[in-house]
Amino acid sequence: MYKSNLLASTLRHASVGHDNKVFATLSGSGETLTNGKLWDNAHKVAGALVDAGVVPGDRVAAQVEKSLPALELYLGTILAGGVYLPLNTAYTARELDYFLENAEPKVFVCASDRAGSLERIAAKAGVSRVFTLGSDGLGSLTDAVEAAGPIPRAVARGEDDLAAILYTSGTTGRSKGAMLTHGNLASNARVLTEVWRFTDDDVLIHALPIFHTHGLFVATNVALVAGASLIYHTKFDAAAIFADFARATTLMGVPTFYTRLLDLPELTKEAAAGMRLFISGSAPLLAETHVQWQQRTGQAILERYGMTETCMNTSNPYDGPRKPGTVGLPLPGVEVRIVDENGSALPDGEIGGIEVRGPNVFKGYWRMPEKTAAELREDGFFITGDVGMIDEDGYVSIIGRSKDLIISGGFNIYPKEIELVVDAVDGVKESAVFGLPHPDFGESVAVAVVPEDGADLSVEDITSAVAPQLARFKHPRHVVFLDALPRNAMGKVQKNQLRETYADVFTK
Ligand code: MLC
Ligand code: AMP
């Protein structure tokens, strides 16, 4: 019996018969990639991966700069039946070491300038093949593609089979690999395409990184499912994105995109008139930004809410009111409930933990059954760690987080991971990392450090110790030295107190 590859066929369907249509135009150079070429190239990449030994379920890890070939690598992995594991380009060798050891990928694809230094780490983790993306360097994927030839047909994969693992940091400082299935990604992309009314007439400005849910599974997958086109920016540049408003129809971004675009005096109703939809997510959009955007462009930003573990959960409606400060209604097929500390459902209007269930919810954490059991209830509801309420119209608002998480410019940062590094610095007794309001990134990282008795520590001692170990976006941007951390009677560090004391460090 012929079985298809669920995700690949979902992403390919709308473009069959439209092979000459441009799928992506590279901002700046104007280079284009047609639908036909994208899928031909993806089949070739799949051929090279199969040739390298990838069998269904094998992980293909990638730490590659945003480019068109990087999209082909993603699709090629799916066609080959592999499990795509994208990694933030900012991760240091130390961080990569953990991901490769934990995920044990068969293949690791990296930038040619890092291949030398990463090969040893990959070998230690048992990776069979290291490729570089592009034609330069030893072990280039392009050469392997030439040698192998395309696979004739996508490897069969069904609803419950893994399509991707995305790492997300955890409260303990150890990242967890969220296992996403073909069914999760395909169903979410189809639902979003429908509720946001994407069609093959759409031109989406794609300026997000493609190693996270937002840029890869929301922006890219939705454009593919709809048969739409992308204007593909390899880096965020407000002026370049604004210039594209004249030829695009939609934009997806984190709130920082919108606050930076608002800084452009030329942002007017006329300039945005050709755009039909502005979508924001990954971090809270201030109601103030929503209102300002509407005043300047005449259009209401549509805010939605998602997570690595669940893809998208809720969205403000396309036609109905887009309520500022809310993340909208549960998506079709997705259930959202608010619970008390015992996990019992609360009535509308009451504040509690947000839990979600549906075809979008992941399968669990890679090789962490205890973590999976702790966050995924037996009845299928996932405990998001977000705190919120549902109003009388069914709109969800996120009011806070029970998890100790900082979201900086849409990137998640768990304090524990930074505290472990700071605590290991010579002369540090203990530390507490906390998030503070930041005008550009929404939140940014601060650290309170308690030196050991007699230790003479400088800010530079802390920042230079952190720099080689953690990705740049996790680095504390404010360091204070204290004699002791504020604690409650139970001995728990009072981060709220630290957040209040230093609230205006980044905004004054
Ligand atoms: C860059 N830097 C950051 C940062 N981004 N620091 C903290 N937080 C960030 N988010 C660092 C750079 O390394 C640089 O360091 C300095 O800040 C200035 O960089 P920049 O050139 O101004 O940054 P830029 O490249 O413009 O990037 C900012 C950004 C980017 C907001 C465009 O961070 C971004 O694309 N964020 C989107 C993240 C995202 O896709 N999240 C989705 C997760 S999925 P130096 O060395 O110069 O000091 C998810 C689920 C869901 O959450 O619901 O979607
Ligand atoms: P991540 O782990 O990177 O997938 O980030 C998921 C988290 O981002 C969620 O649990 C929320 O805390 C937050 N988030 C995503 N979208 C929104 C939004 N629209 N408003 C507020 N927080 C959001």
XYZ file of C-alpha atoms and ligand atoms in Angstrom:
585
model
C 0.000 0.000 0.000
C 1.328 3.464 -0.914
C 1.679 5.690 2.086
C 2.485 9.362 1.763
C 4.656 11.630 3.827
C 2.030 13.619 5.722
C 3.917 16.857 6.305
C 5.637 16.961 2.913
C 2.385 16.362 1.056
C 0.604 18.997 3.156
C 3.305 21.555 2.392
C 3.551 20.644 -1.296
C -0.115 20.303 -2.237
C -0.971 23.908 -3.149
C 2.077 24.427 -5.362
C 1.631 21.311 -7.515
C 0.975 22.581 -11.036
C 2.565 25.942 -10.194
C 6.205 25.011 -10.468
C 7.151 28.201 -12.287
C 5.643 30.438 -9.644
C 8.198 32.184 -7.450
C 8.129 30.849 -3.901
C 10.758 33.133 -2.422
C 12.507 36.336 -3.403
C 15.632 37.164 -1.475
C 15.459 40.709 -0.131
C 18.442 42.745 -1.290
C 19.772 40.597 -4.132
C 16.360 39.874 -5.653
C 17.392 36.256 -6.276
C 14.325 34.073 -6.731
C 13.446 30.454 -6.091
C 10.449 28.879 -7.798
C 8.210 26.247 -6.259
C 9.544 23.674 -8.688
C 13.169 24.418 -7.882
C 12.521 24.439 -4.128
C 11.028 20.944 -4.202
C 13.526 19.605 -6.741
C 16.350 20.797 -4.550
C 14.676 19.412 -1.438
C 14.416 15.979 -3.107
C 18.121 16.213 -3.927
C 18.990 17.089 -0.334
C 16.858 14.139 0.775
C 18.886 11.945 -1.596
C 22.126 13.092 0.001
C 20.763 12.487 3.502
C 19.575 8.984 2.662
C 22.960 8.351 1.066
C 24.577 9.494 4.313
C 22.641 6.818 6.148
C 19.589 8.717 7.369
C 16.704 6.333 7.984
C 13.234 7.273 9.264
C 13.414 8.732 12.733
C 17.076 9.788 12.489
C 17.794 13.311 13.612
C 19.337 15.813 11.209
C 20.712 18.713 13.240
C 21.399 22.041 11.567
C 23.115 25.180 12.788
C 23.037 27.232 9.624
C 22.600 30.873 8.688
C 19.240 31.831 7.284
C 19.305 31.209 3.528
C 17.237 29.569 0.807
C 19.317 26.351 0.928
C 18.518 26.198 4.658
C 14.822 25.896 3.755
C 15.667 23.127 1.295
C 17.537 21.330 4.060
C 14.440 21.459 6.270
C 12.181 20.121 3.524
C 14.787 17.578 2.396
C 14.966 16.189 5.934
C 11.181 15.811 6.048
C 11.135 14.131 2.601
C 13.844 11.711 3.759
C 11.745 10.730 6.776
C 14.250 12.397 9.112
C 13.633 14.511 12.185
C 14.721 18.106 11.701
C 16.601 19.680 14.593
C 17.313 23.367 13.938
C 19.696 25.168 16.285
C 20.047 28.871 17.002
C 23.038 30.291 15.109
C 24.040 32.174 18.265
C 24.686 28.989 20.261
C 28.245 28.542 21.454
C 30.253 25.318 21.068
C 29.469 24.521 24.711
C 25.735 24.798 24.101
C 25.961 22.719 20.906
C 27.855 20.033 22.741
C 24.803 19.457 24.926
C 22.314 19.385 22.044
C 24.344 16.944 19.954
C 25.046 14.646 22.909
C 21.385 14.682 23.874
C 19.812 14.293 20.428
C 22.430 11.984 18.877
C 21.810 13.118 15.315
C 22.953 11.000 12.385
C 23.884 14.116 10.410
C 24.944 17.595 11.519
C 24.935 20.469 9.043
C 26.784 23.642 9.975
C 28.327 26.776 8.488
C 31.665 26.185 6.773
C 33.491 28.622 9.059
C 32.493 26.599 12.126
C 32.952 23.108 10.694
C 36.540 22.774 11.912
C 35.750 23.613 15.509
C 32.479 21.654 15.636
C 33.633 18.437 14.002
C 35.234 17.210 17.226
C 32.061 17.847 19.213
C 30.009 16.063 16.549
C 32.340 13.072 16.531
C 32.134 12.818 20.321
C 28.342 12.737 20.058
C 28.477 9.906 17.526
C 27.358 11.973 14.521
C 28.049 9.941 11.343
C 28.374 12.811 8.892
C 29.082 16.529 9.206
C 28.115 18.608 6.190
C 28.607 22.268 5.517
C 25.758 24.103 3.903
C 26.832 25.544 0.572
C 29.466 24.619 -1.940
C 32.542 25.718 -0.031
C 34.463 23.771 2.525
C 35.097 20.098 3.068
C 32.044 17.881 3.280
C 29.784 20.326 1.492
C 26.172 19.277 1.192
C 26.155 20.573 -2.381
C 28.834 18.034 -3.355
C 26.960 15.252 -1.590
C 23.784 16.233 -3.423
C 25.562 15.985 -6.787
C 26.949 12.571 -5.915
C 23.735 11.064 -4.568
C 20.960 12.224 -6.894
C 17.390 12.947 -5.750
C 15.153 10.481 -3.966
C 12.365 9.396 -6.317
C 9.614 9.707 -3.752
C 9.182 11.033 -0.215
C 9.733 8.468 2.534
C 6.364 7.510 4.025
C 5.626 9.112 7.389
C 2.329 9.373 9.205
C 0.566 11.546 11.728
C 2.313 10.213 14.819
C 5.841 10.096 13.379
C 8.361 12.696 14.468
C 9.077 15.552 12.058
C 11.149 17.824 14.287
C 12.766 18.274 17.655
C 13.095 21.826 18.901
C 15.026 22.496 22.066
C 13.489 24.760 24.631
C 15.196 25.785 27.847
C 13.935 24.557 31.151
C 13.643 25.674 34.739
C 16.503 23.391 35.770
C 18.900 24.936 33.255
C 18.850 21.820 31.052
C 17.197 22.270 27.663
C 14.468 19.839 26.660
C 13.849 18.593 23.142
C 10.191 19.054 22.231
C 9.152 16.232 19.883
C 6.800 17.486 17.186
C 5.023 15.085 14.890
C 3.942 15.298 11.271
C 0.380 15.551 12.583
C 1.238 18.475 14.898
C 2.891 20.544 12.189
C 0.539 19.688 9.343
C -2.646 20.329 11.313
C -1.409 23.613 12.762
C -0.233 24.945 9.395
C -3.584 24.068 7.801
C -5.601 25.708 10.577
C -3.527 28.891 10.535
C -3.740 29.162 6.751
C -7.502 28.988 7.048
C -8.071 31.338 9.986
C -5.653 33.967 8.658
C -7.118 33.596 5.145
C -3.822 32.912 3.417
C -4.112 32.252 -0.324
C -1.750 31.919 -3.266
C -2.097 35.677 -3.814
C -0.313 36.381 -0.549
C 3.220 37.681 -0.316
C 4.571 37.247 3.209
C 7.512 39.274 4.486
C 9.646 36.617 6.192
C 12.233 38.211 8.470
C 12.212 35.781 11.408
C 14.937 33.281 12.185
C 14.172 29.794 10.849
C 15.389 27.831 13.856
C 12.244 28.440 15.920
C 8.555 27.648 15.658
C 7.578 31.158 14.597
C 9.790 31.501 11.510
C 9.819 27.835 10.493
C 6.493 26.269 11.346
C 4.260 29.328 11.373
C 5.655 31.594 8.652
C 7.231 29.069 6.261
C 4.691 26.273 6.627
C 1.687 28.580 6.295
C 3.115 30.161 3.132
C 3.724 26.686 1.673
C 0.295 25.330 2.576
C -1.341 28.387 0.990
C 0.839 28.343 -2.135
C 1.857 31.908 -1.224
C 5.242 33.601 -1.787
C 7.851 34.932 0.577
C 10.007 38.015 0.516
C 12.849 36.448 2.400
C 15.013 38.624 4.649
C 18.054 36.948 6.122
C 18.187 39.557 8.901
C 15.737 41.973 10.477
C 16.104 45.477 9.049
C 13.147 47.780 9.743
C 13.743 50.048 6.735
C 14.054 47.122 4.306
C 10.895 45.538 5.665
C 9.021 48.799 5.468
C 10.118 49.161 1.822
C 8.512 45.776 1.088
C 5.075 46.945 2.245
C 4.588 48.184 -1.337
C 4.782 44.669 -2.801
C 3.767 42.383 0.058
C 0.460 41.550 1.739
C 1.358 40.182 5.165
C 3.993 40.370 7.902
C 4.639 38.055 10.835
C 6.860 39.297 13.630
C 7.682 39.469 17.298
C 6.673 42.679 19.125
C 10.189 44.134 18.658
C 9.513 44.173 14.881
C 6.502 46.414 15.436
C 8.115 48.775 17.948
C 11.112 49.233 15.633
C 8.838 49.846 12.617
C 6.917 52.428 14.660
C 10.169 54.368 14.997
C 10.102 55.029 11.250
C 8.447 58.416 10.607
C 7.395 57.297 7.119
C 5.074 54.608 8.558
C 1.612 55.870 7.532
C -1.797 54.559 6.494
C -0.905 55.129 2.840
C 2.380 53.256 3.124
C 0.672 50.237 4.718
C -2.416 50.326 2.490
C -1.370 47.331 0.368
C -0.825 45.107 3.406
C -3.824 43.067 4.519
C -2.491 41.510 7.728
C 0.068 42.184 10.450
C 0.539 39.290 12.888
C 2.449 39.371 16.196
C 3.432 36.645 18.621
C 6.129 34.880 20.679
C 6.094 37.605 23.347
C 3.506 39.986 24.804
C 2.522 42.826 22.509
C 1.901 45.871 24.674
C -1.647 47.212 24.276
C 0.076 50.571 23.723
C 1.926 49.202 20.658
C -1.342 47.782 19.327
C -3.055 51.156 19.681
C -0.147 53.116 18.184
C 0.039 50.748 15.217
C -3.663 51.179 14.559
C -3.365 54.961 14.758
C -0.405 55.086 12.398
C -1.441 52.452 9.822
C -5.196 52.160 10.250
C -4.747 48.415 10.788
C -5.105 46.325 13.930
C -2.260 43.910 14.613
C -3.552 40.363 14.976
C -1.952 38.831 18.068
C -1.689 35.086 18.541
C -0.198 32.807 21.180
C 1.912 29.717 20.811
C 4.775 27.689 22.187
C 7.474 25.384 20.925
C 5.653 22.440 22.508
C 2.239 23.257 21.076
C 2.735 25.280 17.894
C -0.080 27.879 17.867
C -2.880 27.737 20.418
C -4.988 30.864 20.076
C -5.427 33.753 17.695
C -7.391 36.948 17.533
C -10.002 36.601 14.810
C -9.517 37.723 11.227
C -12.925 39.387 10.961
C -14.070 39.921 14.537
C -12.553 42.324 17.070
C -8.812 42.015 17.682
C -8.706 42.897 21.340
C -5.482 44.621 22.461
C -3.827 42.857 25.386
C -5.437 39.512 24.504
C -4.170 36.598 22.433
C -7.623 35.841 21.075
C -9.678 32.688 20.833
C -8.632 29.034 20.816
C -7.856 27.910 17.264
C -10.305 25.443 15.704
C -9.629 22.016 17.203
C -7.617 23.411 20.128
C -9.018 23.416 23.662
C -7.823 25.919 26.232
C -8.664 25.776 29.923
C -7.720 27.776 32.979
C -6.988 25.730 36.085
C -6.269 26.292 39.759
C -3.161 24.974 41.505
C -4.766 21.512 41.816
C -5.442 21.306 38.099
C -9.226 21.843 38.451
C -10.855 23.939 35.732
C -11.829 27.471 36.739
C -14.821 29.470 35.457
C -14.355 32.240 32.874
C -13.028 35.454 34.341
C -10.838 33.735 36.932
C -7.066 33.769 36.768
C -5.120 30.504 36.707
C -2.718 28.288 34.809
C -3.280 27.967 31.053
C -3.533 24.416 29.710
C -4.057 23.352 26.097
C -5.060 20.177 24.288
C -5.396 19.384 20.621
C -3.701 17.986 17.524
C -1.098 20.736 17.875
C 0.240 19.474 21.211
C 3.623 17.737 21.030
C 4.400 14.138 21.824
C 6.663 14.794 24.782
C 10.252 15.686 25.602
C 12.981 13.717 23.897
C 14.256 11.026 26.246
C 12.811 12.795 29.307
C 9.783 10.733 30.356
C 9.640 12.343 33.813
C 9.532 15.866 32.357
C 6.907 14.754 29.863
C 4.790 13.240 32.635
C 5.174 16.375 34.742
C 3.951 18.739 32.025
C 1.589 16.653 29.929
C -1.470 15.480 31.858
C -2.978 12.032 31.335
C -6.056 13.592 29.724
C -3.828 15.186 27.072
C -3.747 18.754 28.418
C -0.335 20.412 28.356
C 0.604 22.636 31.293
C 1.950 25.719 29.530
C 3.393 27.504 32.569
C 1.596 30.651 31.430
C -0.940 32.295 33.705
C -4.047 33.885 32.275
C -7.798 34.158 32.058
C -10.610 33.788 29.554
C -13.092 36.661 29.265
C -16.852 36.544 28.665
C -16.297 36.479 24.880
C -13.865 33.560 25.095
C -10.728 35.654 24.516
C -7.610 34.486 26.343
C -5.303 36.966 28.089
C -1.846 36.053 29.337
C -1.321 37.780 32.643
C 1.970 36.305 33.756
C 4.048 33.159 33.927
C 4.421 30.578 36.652
C 7.658 29.515 34.973
C 10.758 31.545 35.681
C 11.169 32.695 32.099
C 12.503 35.847 30.450
C 11.463 36.610 26.855
C 13.916 38.956 25.165
C 13.023 40.028 21.625
C 11.079 36.776 21.235
C 13.918 34.548 22.459
C 13.294 32.536 25.623
C 15.858 32.647 28.367
C 15.707 30.566 31.532
C 17.490 32.269 34.451
C 18.763 28.993 35.888
C 20.989 28.373 32.876
C 22.724 31.728 33.380
C 22.843 31.394 37.174
C 24.725 28.105 36.840
C 27.396 29.841 34.741
C 27.640 32.922 36.994
C 27.738 30.812 40.172
C 30.771 28.993 38.783
C 32.781 32.238 38.466
C 35.614 32.439 41.010
C 34.580 34.607 43.957
C 30.814 34.324 43.344
C 28.814 32.993 46.265
C 25.448 32.994 44.523
C 23.435 34.840 41.928
C 19.899 35.535 40.792
C 18.998 36.275 37.191
C 15.808 38.182 36.441
C 14.082 39.977 33.584
C 13.517 43.729 33.440
C 11.408 45.798 31.045
C 13.433 46.816 27.990
C 12.251 49.331 25.382
C 13.503 47.354 22.372
C 13.478 43.692 23.446
C 10.420 43.860 25.745
C 12.469 42.263 28.504
C 16.194 41.980 29.038
C 18.458 40.099 31.403
C 19.845 41.410 34.703
C 21.826 39.547 37.339
C 22.294 40.175 41.056
C 25.595 38.717 42.243
C 26.619 38.037 45.834
C 30.441 37.827 46.102
C 32.106 35.479 48.539
C 33.464 37.183 51.659
C 36.463 39.291 50.702
C 36.135 38.672 46.960
C 36.712 41.726 44.790
C 34.602 41.183 41.681
C 33.977 43.535 38.778
C 31.172 43.590 36.202
C 33.786 42.592 33.633
C 34.635 39.448 35.672
C 31.033 38.338 35.281
C 30.451 39.314 31.651
C 33.726 37.893 30.394
C 33.045 34.570 32.128
C 29.597 34.308 30.570
C 30.590 35.412 27.037
C 32.254 32.240 25.706
C 29.716 29.958 27.314
C 26.283 31.278 26.436
C 24.684 32.667 23.284
C 24.900 36.450 23.126
C 21.160 37.030 23.590
C 21.348 35.352 27.027
C 24.104 37.626 28.360
C 23.171 39.812 31.322
C 23.003 43.434 30.248
C 22.967 44.721 33.807
C 25.007 43.416 36.745
C 24.509 44.470 40.379
C 26.481 43.325 43.389
C 24.589 42.684 46.634
C 25.616 41.528 50.109
C 22.733 39.058 50.108
C 19.824 38.083 47.852
C 16.362 39.070 49.089
C 14.653 35.919 50.419
C 11.308 35.126 52.002
C 10.815 33.250 55.274
C 11.085 29.934 53.377
C 14.468 30.966 52.012
C 13.183 31.413 48.430
C 14.838 34.205 46.444
C 12.366 37.044 45.909
C 12.881 37.876 42.257
C 9.790 40.087 42.298
C 11.587 42.329 44.745
C 14.648 42.487 42.486
C 12.420 43.240 39.483
C 10.762 46.077 41.401
C 13.991 47.570 42.741
C 15.706 47.671 39.346
C 12.572 48.132 37.224
C 13.771 51.188 35.315
C 17.390 50.190 34.634
C 16.813 49.782 30.894
C 14.030 52.299 30.423
C 15.269 55.449 32.181
C 19.807 40.071 19.059
N 20.453 40.351 20.217
C 19.619 40.136 21.231
C 18.427 39.661 20.658
N 18.574 39.635 19.308
N 19.776 40.282 22.564
C 18.740 39.975 23.327
N 17.565 39.518 22.838
C 17.384 39.348 21.509
N 16.240 38.890 21.026
C 21.798 40.870 20.428
C 22.717 40.752 19.266
O 23.495 39.593 19.421
C 23.529 42.023 19.354
O 24.514 41.863 20.299
C 22.583 43.027 19.922
O 21.597 42.259 20.613
C 21.880 43.892 18.925
O 21.487 43.120 17.877
P 20.520 43.685 16.754
O 21.263 43.732 15.463
O 19.799 44.878 17.184
O 19.516 42.502 16.752
P 18.719 42.007 15.557
O 19.548 41.132 14.689
O 18.033 43.163 14.931
O 17.684 41.028 16.261
C 16.643 41.480 17.062
C 15.421 40.670 16.686
C 15.800 39.168 16.804
C 14.296 41.029 17.604
C 15.025 40.961 15.242
O 16.189 38.900 18.123
C 14.718 38.255 16.372
O 14.570 37.956 15.173
N 13.919 37.758 17.306
C 12.861 36.811 16.977
C 13.015 35.580 17.793
C 11.977 34.536 17.395
O 11.812 34.159 16.241
N 11.267 34.017 18.384
C 10.244 32.998 18.135
C 10.427 31.839 19.096
S 9.116 30.676 18.815
P 25.783 42.833 20.430
O 26.896 41.870 20.395
O 25.757 43.774 19.290
O 25.582 43.509 21.740
C 8.009 31.000 20.063
C 6.672 30.396 19.935
C 5.733 31.420 19.392
O 8.269 31.765 20.916
O 4.695 31.703 19.991
O 6.061 31.956 18.346
P 8.830 29.248 23.393
O 9.160 28.383 24.517
O 9.978 29.942 22.779
O 8.048 28.520 22.418
O 7.932 30.407 23.952
C 6.628 30.184 24.346
C 6.193 31.225 25.322
O 6.170 32.502 24.695
C 4.785 31.013 25.807
O 4.701 30.027 26.808
C 4.421 32.394 26.282
O 4.945 32.616 27.578
C 5.154 33.277 25.288
N 4.273 33.813 24.242
C 4.083 33.381 22.988
N 3.198 34.164 22.331
C 2.817 35.113 23.223
C 1.934 36.222 23.176
N 1.276 36.553 22.076
N 1.801 36.972 24.294
C 2.466 36.678 25.424
N 3.332 35.662 25.531
C 3.502 34.887 24.436
